[in-house]
Amino acid sequence: MAEPERAEEPEPVSAEAVLRELRLFELCCRDEDVPTRLVELCLSHGLGPVALANELLAFVTSKDFSTELSSHSLDAFEHEVLIKRSSRVPQKRDNRYSGLHDIRSLQELLDEEEEDELLDAYTTPSKNSQKRPNSTPETPRPKRNLSSRSPYALFSPSSFSPSVTPSQKYSARSSRGEVVASFGSIQGPSWSGHGGCGCTLRLFGPPEENLTKAYKFMFQNALDVREVLSWRIEELGEALRNHHHLEDFTSVSLPAQEPVTVLGQIGCDANGKLNAKSVVLEGDREHSSGGQIPLDLSELRDYSLFPGQVVALEGTNSTGRRMVVSRLYEGVPLPFHTPPEPASEQRMLLVACGPYTPSDSIGYDPLSDLVTVITRDRPDACILFGPFLDAKHEQVENCQLLGSFSDVFKLCLKMIIEGTRSAGSQLVFVPSARDVHHDCVYPQPPFCSPELPKEDKQRVHFVSDPCTLEVDGVVLGLTSTDLLFHMGAEEISSSSGISDRFTRILKHILTQRSYYPLYPPSEELNIDYESFYSYASLPVTPDVLVTPSELRYFIKEVLGCVCINPGRLTKGTVGGTYGRLYLQRDNTGGERKSPCVAAQVVKI
């Protein structure tokens, strides 16, 4: 009878096996006691001959040591590599404790620990054993131990970091829950929603106009980019012509002694920042064949310009080489959406933007506090902007996490979804270019949808950046890109009265009918212009525009659209802010009223 095949066992650790692996990398021993020392290192640090040889080769190469190993070089190797490696990677008690766990398996592990504690109570500890602290009325267990027994705390995303110390500055923050900006009037004593009950949330417009899946990028011709920019000039030029009742446009290169009207895109004559002396107009393709002409703005009292802005100008061009501008025709916003059957019930929305960790720790304490707020207030919908795992975080940049970026994000996602399940709120996740695990392109596709439990599939939505959303007939424009910061750094203006920079930039977004009208874009933004034309244009003027930014939080009404910058949930090492809104359509008819009844920006 044939014997069953046995699984191949790993090669035992021996001096011959270690030396054989070292010879593959041309490493040899200088002293006679080195082979014995190598075997000791394998046994004491749990390494096989192959793993030890790989670690030694990396160490010798990085330190420019001799390929002849000595006792001195092995001592340095153990101190600088193996001991640090052992302290960084905890020893595994059992295979059950390795890998990723969900909330149920973690609860099983906690139950097993409780059984171990019960058995310890009936046994006599040995002399050198470490006794687990008991909790009695006289000596209660510290609160930190109690909190660590929560499955969320035991296996939160912070467990992927070798440093899980909470941020001291964030924990010591003051004025929690303080309202720092407000808009409208609040009906009722406090903010609360219905937990998403009866709330209808969907992407605005037909499916082909919304980005719902990943696409190929990193390949575009300069001609394709020029085509997209030319289409924008033609579309906005037609809107300017119809609104201001302009006659036909003239070429920018044609000399004219009388005032003429030209159409084009604002540009800069150098690589530096735009200023009043460096403004040029890149003419449209139909009338100017894309020609350029410098602009003289000395006769304009009020203007606000930025690179990429499509404008119609009136002025004189006596030589064909320079145009003296006498009038600037402002852009026209799109009409608002009128739903056929608007809902009359008031809805509460919560909006928050990452990072969700302080800069001095990878612990998700701010996110945990936000989940507590959601559970308490039960908003109808929560719109959460990235980054959820910030590419600019020091521990992420230095690759100090103990798990992959995708795994940390999935655990962060699970923490939010399971933590808000009792509230029942609709969850909307908007990606960010700073999400280290996601495609760094604009427009940015939605996060890959993980396998969600059946009870969560209807309330969890993954959308693109940018995105136009409709909540019970109210249209929301959403973008996680810091457009205010990018445009604020490039815009120039002149005003005879009081002028607010935020209002000017927001007005540009609405009148240019684009979520990102700046061209050339910021260096930190990678734009795919073929997808940009399809998915980054405003289909209508939104009722509410949410534009998170590093700049100061605000709530403003611009051209009938309520614009809110909720700030970021963390600002460096301290707590930041989030926003909340009440939405309700006015069904009485007559003149349009903003459906945003009230809004606030609140400290976390």
Coordinates of C-alpha atoms in Angstrom, one line a residue:
M1 CA 0.0 0.0 0.0
A2 CA 1.5 3.3 -1.1
E3 CA 2.2 5.8 1.6
P4 CA 0.4 9.2 1.4
E5 CA 2.5 12.1 0.1
R6 CA 3.8 14.3 2.8
A7 CA 3.9 18.1 2.5
E8 CA 7.3 19.4 1.9
E9 CA 8.8 20.7 5.2
P10 CA 10.8 23.9 5.3
E11 CA 14.6 23.4 5.3
P12 CA 15.9 23.2 8.9
V13 CA 18.2 26.0 10.0
S14 CA 21.8 24.9 9.9
A15 CA 25.2 26.4 9.3
E16 CA 25.5 24.7 5.9
A17 CA 22.1 25.9 4.8
V18 CA 22.9 29.5 5.8
L19 CA 26.4 29.5 4.2
R20 CA 24.9 28.1 1.0
E21 CA 22.5 31.0 0.7
L22 CA 25.2 33.5 1.5
R23 CA 27.4 32.1 -1.3
L24 CA 24.6 32.9 -3.8
F25 CA 25.2 36.6 -3.0
E26 CA 29.0 36.3 -2.8
L27 CA 29.0 36.8 1.0
C28 CA 31.6 34.9 3.0
C29 CA 32.7 34.5 6.7
R30 CA 35.9 36.1 8.0
D31 CA 35.9 34.5 11.4
E32 CA 35.4 30.9 12.4
D33 CA 32.6 31.7 14.9
V34 CA 30.5 33.6 12.3
P35 CA 28.5 30.5 11.1
T36 CA 27.5 29.6 14.6
R37 CA 26.5 33.3 15.2
L38 CA 24.4 33.2 12.0
V39 CA 22.5 30.1 13.2
E40 CA 21.8 31.9 16.5
L41 CA 20.4 34.9 14.7
C42 CA 18.1 32.7 12.7
L43 CA 16.7 30.9 15.8
S44 CA 16.4 33.9 18.0
H45 CA 14.6 36.2 15.4
G46 CA 12.6 33.5 13.7
L47 CA 14.2 33.8 10.3
G48 CA 15.0 31.1 7.7
P49 CA 18.3 30.9 5.8
V50 CA 16.9 32.6 2.8
A51 CA 15.3 35.5 4.7
L52 CA 18.5 36.0 6.7
A53 CA 20.6 36.1 3.6
N54 CA 18.3 38.7 2.0
E55 CA 18.4 40.9 5.1
L56 CA 22.2 40.7 5.3
L57 CA 22.6 41.5 1.6
A58 CA 20.4 44.6 2.0
F59 CA 22.3 45.7 5.1
V60 CA 25.8 45.2 3.7
T61 CA 24.9 47.0 0.5
S62 CA 23.3 50.0 2.2
K63 CA 26.2 50.4 4.7
D64 CA 29.0 49.8 2.2
F65 CA 30.4 47.0 4.5
S66 CA 32.8 44.3 3.3
T67 CA 31.3 41.1 1.8
E68 CA 33.4 39.2 4.4
L69 CA 31.1 39.0 7.4
S70 CA 32.7 39.5 10.9
S71 CA 31.4 39.3 14.4
H72 CA 31.5 43.1 14.5
S73 CA 29.3 43.5 11.4
L74 CA 26.9 40.9 12.7
D75 CA 26.5 42.8 15.9
A76 CA 25.7 46.0 14.0
F77 CA 23.3 44.1 11.8
E78 CA 21.4 42.7 14.7
H79 CA 21.2 46.0 16.5
E80 CA 20.2 48.1 13.5
V81 CA 17.9 45.7 11.6
L82 CA 16.7 42.6 13.5
I83 CA 16.0 44.2 16.9
K84 CA 14.1 47.1 15.2
R85 CA 12.3 44.6 13.0
S86 CA 11.2 42.6 16.0
S87 CA 9.9 45.6 17.8
R88 CA 8.0 46.8 14.8
V89 CA 6.3 43.5 13.9
P90 CA 4.5 42.0 16.9
Q91 CA 4.8 38.3 17.5
K92 CA 1.6 36.4 16.5
R93 CA 0.1 34.2 19.1
D94 CA -2.1 32.3 16.8
N95 CA -3.1 32.3 13.1
R96 CA -6.5 33.5 14.1
Y97 CA -5.0 36.8 15.1
S98 CA -3.4 37.5 11.7
G99 CA -4.9 39.2 8.7
L100 CA -7.9 41.5 8.6
H101 CA -10.9 41.0 10.9
D102 CA -14.4 42.3 10.8
I103 CA -16.4 43.4 13.8
R104 CA -17.8 39.9 14.5
S105 CA -14.5 38.2 14.6
L106 CA -13.1 40.9 16.8
Q107 CA -16.0 40.4 19.2
E108 CA -15.1 36.6 19.3
L109 CA -11.5 37.5 20.2
L110 CA -12.7 39.7 23.0
D111 CA -14.9 36.9 24.3
E112 CA -12.0 34.5 24.3
E113 CA -9.9 37.1 26.3
E114 CA -12.8 37.3 28.9
E115 CA -12.7 33.5 29.2
D116 CA -8.9 33.7 29.8
E117 CA -9.5 36.3 32.5
L118 CA -12.1 34.0 34.2
L119 CA -9.6 31.1 34.2
D120 CA -6.8 33.3 35.6
A121 CA -9.1 34.2 38.5
Y122 CA -9.1 30.5 39.6
T123 CA -5.4 29.8 39.1
T124 CA -2.4 30.8 41.1
P125 CA 0.0 33.0 39.1
S126 CA 3.6 32.0 39.0
K127 CA 6.3 34.1 40.5
N128 CA 7.5 35.8 37.3
S129 CA 4.2 35.9 35.5
Q130 CA 2.7 39.2 34.5
K131 CA -0.6 39.5 36.2
R132 CA -3.5 41.1 34.3
P133 CA -4.9 44.1 36.2
N134 CA -8.2 43.1 37.9
S135 CA -11.1 45.5 38.2
T136 CA -12.6 45.9 41.7
P137 CA -14.6 48.6 43.4
E138 CA -11.5 49.7 45.3
T139 CA -9.2 49.5 42.2
P140 CA -11.3 50.0 39.1
R141 CA -9.8 49.4 35.7
P142 CA -8.6 52.5 34.0
K143 CA -10.8 54.1 31.4
R144 CA -8.1 53.7 28.8
N145 CA -8.2 49.9 29.2
L146 CA -12.0 49.9 29.0
S147 CA -12.0 51.9 25.7
S148 CA -9.4 49.7 24.2
R149 CA -11.8 46.8 24.5
S150 CA -14.1 48.2 21.9
P151 CA -13.8 46.4 18.6
Y152 CA -13.5 49.8 16.9
A153 CA -10.6 50.9 19.1
L154 CA -9.0 47.4 19.0
F155 CA -8.9 47.3 15.2
S156 CA -9.3 50.9 14.1
P157 CA -7.1 52.2 11.2
S158 CA -4.6 53.4 13.8
S159 CA -3.6 49.8 14.4
F160 CA -1.7 50.0 11.1
S161 CA 0.7 52.5 12.5
P162 CA 3.6 51.7 14.7
S163 CA 2.8 54.9 16.6
V164 CA -0.8 54.8 17.9
T165 CA -0.5 57.6 20.4
P166 CA -3.5 59.9 20.2
S167 CA -2.9 63.6 19.3
Q168 CA -2.5 65.5 22.5
K169 CA -3.4 68.8 20.9
Y170 CA -6.6 67.4 19.4
S171 CA -7.7 65.8 22.6
A172 CA -7.1 69.1 24.5
R173 CA -9.0 71.3 22.0
S174 CA -11.6 73.7 23.4
S175 CA -14.9 75.2 22.2
R176 CA -16.3 71.9 20.8
G177 CA -19.6 72.3 19.1
E178 CA -19.2 76.0 18.7
V179 CA -21.0 77.6 15.7
V180 CA -18.5 79.7 13.9
A181 CA -20.6 80.7 10.8
S182 CA -24.3 80.7 10.1
F183 CA -26.8 81.5 7.4
G184 CA -30.6 81.8 7.4
S185 CA -32.9 81.1 10.3
I186 CA -33.2 77.8 12.2
Q187 CA -36.7 76.4 12.9
G188 CA -36.8 74.6 16.2
P189 CA -34.6 74.3 19.2
S190 CA -31.9 72.0 17.8
W191 CA -30.5 70.4 14.6
S192 CA -31.9 67.0 13.9
G193 CA -33.0 64.9 10.9
H194 CA -35.1 61.9 10.2
G195 CA -32.2 59.5 9.7
G196 CA -32.7 59.3 6.0
C197 CA -36.3 58.1 6.2
G198 CA -38.0 58.8 2.9
C199 CA -35.1 60.9 1.6
T200 CA -34.5 60.4 -2.2
L201 CA -30.9 60.9 -3.3
R202 CA -29.7 60.5 -6.9
L203 CA -27.2 61.8 -9.4
F204 CA -28.5 64.7 -11.4
G205 CA -29.0 64.3 -15.1
P206 CA -28.9 61.3 -17.4
P207 CA -26.5 58.4 -16.7
E208 CA -24.2 59.2 -19.6
E209 CA -23.5 62.7 -18.1
N210 CA -22.3 61.3 -14.8
L211 CA -18.9 59.6 -14.1
T212 CA -19.7 56.3 -12.5
K213 CA -16.7 54.1 -13.1
A214 CA -12.9 54.3 -13.6
Y215 CA -11.5 55.2 -17.0
K216 CA -8.2 55.1 -18.8
F217 CA -6.1 58.3 -18.6
M218 CA -2.4 59.5 -18.8
F219 CA -2.6 59.8 -22.6
Q220 CA -3.9 62.9 -24.3
N221 CA -2.6 64.9 -27.3
A222 CA -2.1 68.7 -27.1
L223 CA -4.5 68.9 -30.0
D224 CA -7.3 67.2 -28.0
V225 CA -6.7 69.7 -25.2
R226 CA -7.0 72.6 -27.6
E227 CA -10.2 71.2 -29.0
V228 CA -11.8 71.1 -25.6
L229 CA -10.8 74.6 -24.8
S230 CA -12.1 75.8 -28.2
W231 CA -15.5 74.2 -27.5
R232 CA -15.8 75.9 -24.2
I233 CA -15.0 79.3 -25.8
E234 CA -17.6 78.8 -28.5
E235 CA -20.3 77.7 -26.0
L236 CA -19.7 80.5 -23.5
G237 CA -19.3 83.0 -26.4
E238 CA -22.7 82.1 -27.7
A239 CA -24.2 82.6 -24.3
L240 CA -22.5 86.0 -24.0
R241 CA -23.7 87.1 -27.4
N242 CA -27.3 86.2 -26.7
H243 CA -27.4 87.7 -23.2
H244 CA -25.8 91.0 -24.0
H245 CA -27.3 91.2 -27.5
L246 CA -23.8 91.5 -29.1
E247 CA -23.2 91.7 -32.8
D248 CA -20.7 89.5 -34.5
F249 CA -17.2 89.2 -32.9
T250 CA -14.1 90.6 -34.6
S251 CA -10.6 89.1 -35.0
V252 CA -8.1 90.1 -32.3
S253 CA -5.4 90.7 -34.9
L254 CA -7.4 93.0 -37.1
P255 CA -6.5 96.8 -36.7
A256 CA -9.6 98.9 -35.9
Q257 CA -9.9 102.6 -35.0
E258 CA -13.4 102.2 -33.8
P259 CA -14.4 100.1 -30.8
V260 CA -14.8 96.4 -31.6
T261 CA -16.0 93.4 -29.7
V262 CA -13.7 90.3 -29.4
L263 CA -14.1 86.9 -27.9
G264 CA -11.4 84.8 -26.3
Q265 CA -9.7 83.3 -23.2
I266 CA -7.6 85.2 -20.7
G267 CA -4.0 84.1 -20.6
C268 CA -0.6 85.2 -19.3
D269 CA 2.3 86.3 -21.5
A270 CA 4.9 84.6 -19.2
N271 CA 5.2 81.6 -16.9
G272 CA 4.9 83.7 -13.8
K273 CA 1.7 84.9 -11.9
L274 CA -0.8 86.9 -13.9
N275 CA -0.7 90.7 -13.3
A276 CA -2.3 93.7 -15.0
K277 CA 0.7 94.2 -17.3
S278 CA 0.9 90.5 -18.5
V279 CA -2.7 89.9 -19.5
V280 CA -3.2 88.5 -23.0
L281 CA -6.4 87.4 -24.8
E282 CA -6.2 84.2 -26.8
G283 CA -8.8 84.7 -29.5
D284 CA -11.5 82.1 -30.5
R285 CA -10.9 79.8 -33.4
E286 CA -13.8 80.9 -35.6
H287 CA -13.0 84.7 -35.7
S288 CA -9.3 85.0 -34.6
S289 CA -7.9 81.6 -35.5
G290 CA -6.5 81.3 -32.0
G291 CA -4.3 84.4 -32.3
Q292 CA -3.2 86.4 -29.2
I293 CA -3.1 90.0 -28.3
P294 CA -1.9 91.9 -25.2
L295 CA -4.5 93.8 -23.2
D296 CA -4.3 97.3 -21.8
L297 CA -6.6 97.4 -18.7
S298 CA -5.8 101.0 -17.7
E299 CA -9.3 102.3 -18.7
L300 CA -11.1 99.6 -16.8
R301 CA -12.1 100.6 -13.3
D302 CA -13.7 97.2 -12.2
Y303 CA -12.5 93.9 -13.3
S304 CA -11.7 90.4 -12.0
L305 CA -9.6 88.1 -14.3
F306 CA -7.9 84.7 -14.1
P307 CA -6.1 82.4 -16.6
G308 CA -8.6 80.4 -18.6
Q309 CA -11.6 82.8 -18.2
V310 CA -13.7 83.1 -21.3
V311 CA -14.7 86.7 -21.8
A312 CA -16.1 89.1 -24.4
L313 CA -14.3 92.5 -24.5
E314 CA -14.9 95.8 -26.2
G315 CA -12.1 98.1 -27.0
T316 CA -9.9 99.7 -29.6
N317 CA -7.0 98.0 -31.5
S318 CA -5.5 100.7 -33.6
T319 CA -2.3 98.9 -34.5
G320 CA -3.4 95.3 -34.3
R321 CA -0.7 94.7 -31.7
R322 CA -2.3 95.9 -28.5
M323 CA -6.0 96.3 -27.4
V324 CA -7.1 99.0 -25.0
V325 CA -10.1 97.5 -23.2
S326 CA -13.0 99.8 -22.4
R327 CA -15.7 97.3 -21.4
L328 CA -15.7 93.7 -20.0
Y329 CA -18.9 91.6 -20.6
E330 CA -19.5 89.4 -17.6
G331 CA -20.5 85.7 -17.9
V332 CA -24.0 84.4 -17.5
P333 CA -25.0 81.6 -15.0
L334 CA -27.1 78.7 -16.1
P335 CA -30.8 78.6 -14.9
F336 CA -31.8 76.7 -11.8
H337 CA -33.4 73.3 -11.8
T338 CA -37.2 73.3 -11.3
P339 CA -38.3 69.8 -10.1
P340 CA -41.7 68.6 -11.4
E341 CA -42.8 67.3 -7.9
P342 CA -40.6 68.9 -5.2
A343 CA -40.7 67.4 -1.7
S344 CA -42.1 69.7 0.9
E345 CA -40.5 68.0 3.9
Q346 CA -37.4 69.6 5.5
R347 CA -34.2 67.7 5.2
M348 CA -31.0 68.0 7.2
L349 CA -27.6 67.5 5.6
L350 CA -24.2 67.1 7.2
V351 CA -21.0 67.9 5.1
A352 CA -17.4 67.2 6.3
C353 CA -14.1 67.1 4.5
G354 CA -10.9 65.2 5.4
P355 CA -8.2 64.8 6.5
Y356 CA -9.8 62.8 9.3
T357 CA -6.6 62.4 11.3
P358 CA -4.4 65.0 13.0
S359 CA -1.0 65.6 11.3
D360 CA 0.9 64.3 14.4
S361 CA -1.0 61.0 14.6
I362 CA -2.6 58.4 12.3
G363 CA -5.4 57.9 14.9
Y364 CA -8.9 58.5 13.6
D365 CA -10.2 60.3 16.7
P366 CA -11.8 63.2 14.7
L367 CA -13.6 60.7 12.5
S368 CA -14.9 58.9 15.6
D369 CA -16.2 62.2 17.0
L370 CA -17.9 62.9 13.7
V371 CA -19.6 59.5 13.7
T372 CA -20.8 60.3 17.3
V373 CA -22.3 63.6 15.9
I374 CA -24.1 61.7 13.1
T375 CA -25.5 59.1 15.5
R376 CA -26.8 61.9 17.8
D377 CA -28.3 64.3 15.2
R378 CA -29.4 61.6 12.7
P379 CA -29.1 63.8 9.5
D380 CA -31.0 62.6 6.4
A381 CA -27.8 62.6 4.4
C382 CA -24.1 62.9 5.2
I383 CA -21.7 64.0 2.4
L384 CA -18.1 63.0 3.3
F385 CA -15.2 64.4 1.2
G386 CA -11.8 62.9 1.0
P387 CA -9.0 62.6 1.7
F388 CA -9.7 59.6 4.0
L389 CA -6.1 58.5 4.0
D390 CA -4.1 61.7 3.2
A391 CA -1.1 61.4 0.8
K392 CA 0.4 64.5 2.6
H393 CA 0.4 62.9 6.0
E394 CA 3.9 62.4 7.3
Q395 CA 3.5 58.7 8.3
V396 CA 2.0 58.0 4.9
E397 CA 4.8 59.8 3.0
N398 CA 7.4 57.8 5.0
C399 CA 5.5 54.5 4.5
Q400 CA 5.2 53.9 8.3
L401 CA 1.8 52.1 8.1
L402 CA 1.8 48.4 8.9
G403 CA -0.8 47.6 6.2
S404 CA -1.5 48.6 2.6
F405 CA -3.2 51.9 1.9
S406 CA -6.3 50.1 0.5
D407 CA -6.7 48.1 3.7
V408 CA -6.6 51.2 5.8
F409 CA -9.2 52.8 3.7
K410 CA -11.5 49.8 3.8
L411 CA -11.3 49.7 7.6
C412 CA -12.0 53.5 7.7
L413 CA -15.0 52.9 5.4
K414 CA -16.3 50.1 7.6
M415 CA -15.9 52.2 10.7
I416 CA -18.1 54.9 9.2
I417 CA -20.8 52.6 7.7
E418 CA -21.2 50.4 10.8
G419 CA -20.9 53.3 13.2
T420 CA -23.8 55.2 11.5
R421 CA -26.0 52.2 10.9
S422 CA -28.2 53.0 13.9
A423 CA -28.8 56.5 12.6
G424 CA -29.9 55.3 9.2
S425 CA -28.4 58.3 7.4
Q426 CA -27.7 58.3 3.7
L427 CA -23.9 58.3 3.2
V428 CA -22.2 60.0 0.1
F429 CA -18.4 59.5 -0.3
V430 CA -16.6 61.9 -2.6
P431 CA -13.0 61.1 -3.4
S432 CA -10.1 63.5 -3.3
A433 CA -6.8 63.9 -5.3
R434 CA -5.1 63.5 -1.9
D435 CA -6.5 60.0 -1.3
V436 CA -3.3 58.0 -1.5
H437 CA -5.0 54.8 -2.6
H438 CA -7.1 56.2 -5.4
D439 CA -6.6 57.4 -9.0
C440 CA -5.0 60.8 -9.0
V441 CA -6.8 62.3 -11.9
Y442 CA -9.5 65.0 -12.5
P443 CA -12.3 64.3 -13.0
Q444 CA -11.9 61.6 -10.4
P445 CA -13.9 58.4 -10.6
P446 CA -15.8 57.1 -7.6
F447 CA -14.2 54.8 -5.0
C448 CA -14.4 51.1 -6.0
S449 CA -17.6 49.9 -4.2
P450 CA -16.7 47.2 -1.7
E451 CA -19.0 44.3 -0.8
L452 CA -21.6 46.0 1.4
P453 CA -24.0 44.3 3.8
K454 CA -27.6 44.1 2.4
E455 CA -28.9 46.6 5.0
D456 CA -26.3 49.2 3.9
K457 CA -26.5 48.9 0.1
Q458 CA -29.4 51.4 -0.3
R459 CA -27.9 54.1 1.9
V460 CA -24.3 54.1 0.8
H461 CA -23.4 56.1 -2.4
F462 CA -20.0 56.5 -4.1
V463 CA -19.8 59.5 -6.4
S464 CA -17.1 61.2 -8.5
D465 CA -15.2 64.5 -8.0
P466 CA -16.8 66.7 -9.2
C467 CA -20.5 65.6 -8.9
T468 CA -23.9 67.1 -9.2
L469 CA -26.4 65.5 -6.8
E470 CA -30.1 65.9 -6.3
V471 CA -31.7 65.5 -2.8
D472 CA -35.5 65.6 -2.9
G473 CA -35.5 68.0 -5.8
V474 CA -32.6 70.2 -4.4
V475 CA -29.5 70.3 -6.6
L476 CA -26.1 70.2 -4.9
G477 CA -22.8 70.8 -6.6
L478 CA -19.9 68.9 -4.9
T479 CA -16.2 69.1 -5.4
S480 CA -13.3 68.1 -3.1
T481 CA -10.7 70.0 -5.2
D482 CA -9.5 73.1 -3.5
L483 CA -10.7 75.4 -6.3
L484 CA -10.9 78.5 -4.0
F485 CA -7.2 78.2 -3.2
H486 CA -6.1 77.5 -6.7
M487 CA -8.1 80.3 -8.3
G488 CA -7.3 82.7 -5.4
A489 CA -3.6 82.4 -6.1
E490 CA -4.1 83.3 -9.8
E491 CA -6.9 85.8 -9.9
I492 CA -6.3 89.6 -10.3
S493 CA -8.9 92.3 -9.6
S494 CA -9.5 96.0 -9.5
S495 CA -12.6 97.4 -7.7
S496 CA -13.8 100.9 -7.0
G497 CA -15.8 99.7 -4.0
I498 CA -15.7 96.9 -1.4
S499 CA -14.8 93.6 -3.0
D500 CA -14.9 90.1 -1.5
R501 CA -12.4 87.7 -3.0
F502 CA -14.4 84.6 -2.1
T503 CA -17.6 86.1 -3.7
R504 CA -15.6 86.9 -6.9
I505 CA -14.2 83.4 -7.3
L506 CA -17.6 81.8 -6.6
K507 CA -19.2 84.1 -9.1
H508 CA -16.6 83.0 -11.7
I509 CA -17.4 79.3 -11.1
L510 CA -21.1 79.9 -11.7
T511 CA -20.7 82.2 -14.7
Q512 CA -18.0 80.1 -16.3
R513 CA -20.3 77.0 -15.9
S514 CA -17.5 74.8 -14.8
Y515 CA -16.3 73.1 -11.6
Y516 CA -12.7 74.0 -12.6
P517 CA -12.5 76.9 -15.1
L518 CA -8.7 77.6 -14.3
Y519 CA -6.3 77.0 -17.2
P520 CA -3.5 76.1 -17.0
P521 CA -4.5 74.2 -13.9
S522 CA -2.6 74.0 -10.6
E523 CA 0.6 71.8 -10.8
E524 CA -0.9 69.4 -8.2
L525 CA -3.9 68.6 -10.4
N526 CA -3.8 66.1 -13.3
I527 CA -6.7 66.9 -15.7
D528 CA -7.9 64.6 -18.4
Y529 CA -9.5 67.1 -20.7
E530 CA -11.5 64.6 -22.7
S531 CA -13.3 63.5 -19.6
F532 CA -13.2 67.1 -18.2
Y533 CA -15.5 68.3 -21.0
S534 CA -18.0 65.6 -20.3
Y535 CA -18.0 65.4 -16.5
A536 CA -16.7 68.7 -15.0
S537 CA -19.2 71.1 -16.5
L538 CA -22.2 72.5 -14.5
P539 CA -25.4 71.1 -16.0
V540 CA -27.4 73.7 -14.1
T541 CA -26.7 76.3 -11.5
P542 CA -26.9 74.3 -8.3
D543 CA -29.0 75.4 -5.4
V544 CA -26.1 74.6 -3.0
L545 CA -22.4 74.5 -3.9
V546 CA -20.1 72.8 -1.4
T547 CA -16.4 73.7 -2.0
P548 CA -14.2 72.5 0.9
S549 CA -10.9 74.5 1.1
E550 CA -7.8 75.1 3.2
L551 CA -9.0 78.8 3.3
R552 CA -11.3 80.1 6.0
Y553 CA -14.8 78.6 6.3
F554 CA -17.8 80.6 5.1
I555 CA -21.4 80.5 4.0
K556 CA -22.4 82.9 1.2
E557 CA -25.3 83.4 -1.2
V558 CA -23.9 84.2 -4.7
L559 CA -26.2 84.7 -7.7
G560 CA -29.0 82.9 -5.8
C561 CA -26.7 79.8 -5.0
V562 CA -25.8 79.1 -1.4
C563 CA -22.1 78.4 -1.3
I564 CA -20.5 76.8 1.7
N565 CA -16.9 76.0 2.6
P566 CA -17.2 73.7 5.7
G567 CA -13.4 73.7 6.2
R568 CA -11.6 70.5 7.0
L569 CA -12.3 68.3 10.0
T570 CA -8.7 68.7 11.2
K571 CA -6.3 71.6 10.7
G572 CA -2.8 70.3 11.4
T573 CA -2.7 68.9 14.9
V574 CA -6.0 70.6 16.1
G575 CA -9.6 70.0 15.4
G576 CA -11.3 71.7 12.5
T577 CA -14.9 72.2 11.4
Y578 CA -17.8 70.6 9.6
G579 CA -21.1 72.0 8.1
R580 CA -24.8 71.3 8.5
L581 CA -27.7 72.5 6.4
Y582 CA -31.5 72.5 6.4
L583 CA -33.1 72.1 2.9
Q584 CA -36.7 72.7 2.1
R585 CA -38.4 73.5 -1.3
D586 CA -40.9 76.4 -1.3
N587 CA -44.0 75.1 -3.1
T588 CA -46.0 78.3 -3.0
G589 CA -45.0 79.4 -6.5
G590 CA -44.1 82.9 -7.5
E591 CA -40.5 84.2 -7.2
R592 CA -37.8 81.5 -6.6
K593 CA -36.6 81.2 -3.0
S594 CA -33.4 79.4 -2.1
P595 CA -34.2 75.9 -0.8
C596 CA -31.4 76.2 1.8
V597 CA -33.3 77.4 4.8
A598 CA -30.4 77.5 7.2
A599 CA -26.7 76.5 7.3
Q600 CA -24.0 76.5 10.0
V601 CA -20.3 75.7 10.2
V602 CA -19.5 74.0 13.5
K603 CA -16.3 73.1 15.4
I604 CA -15.8 69.3 15.8

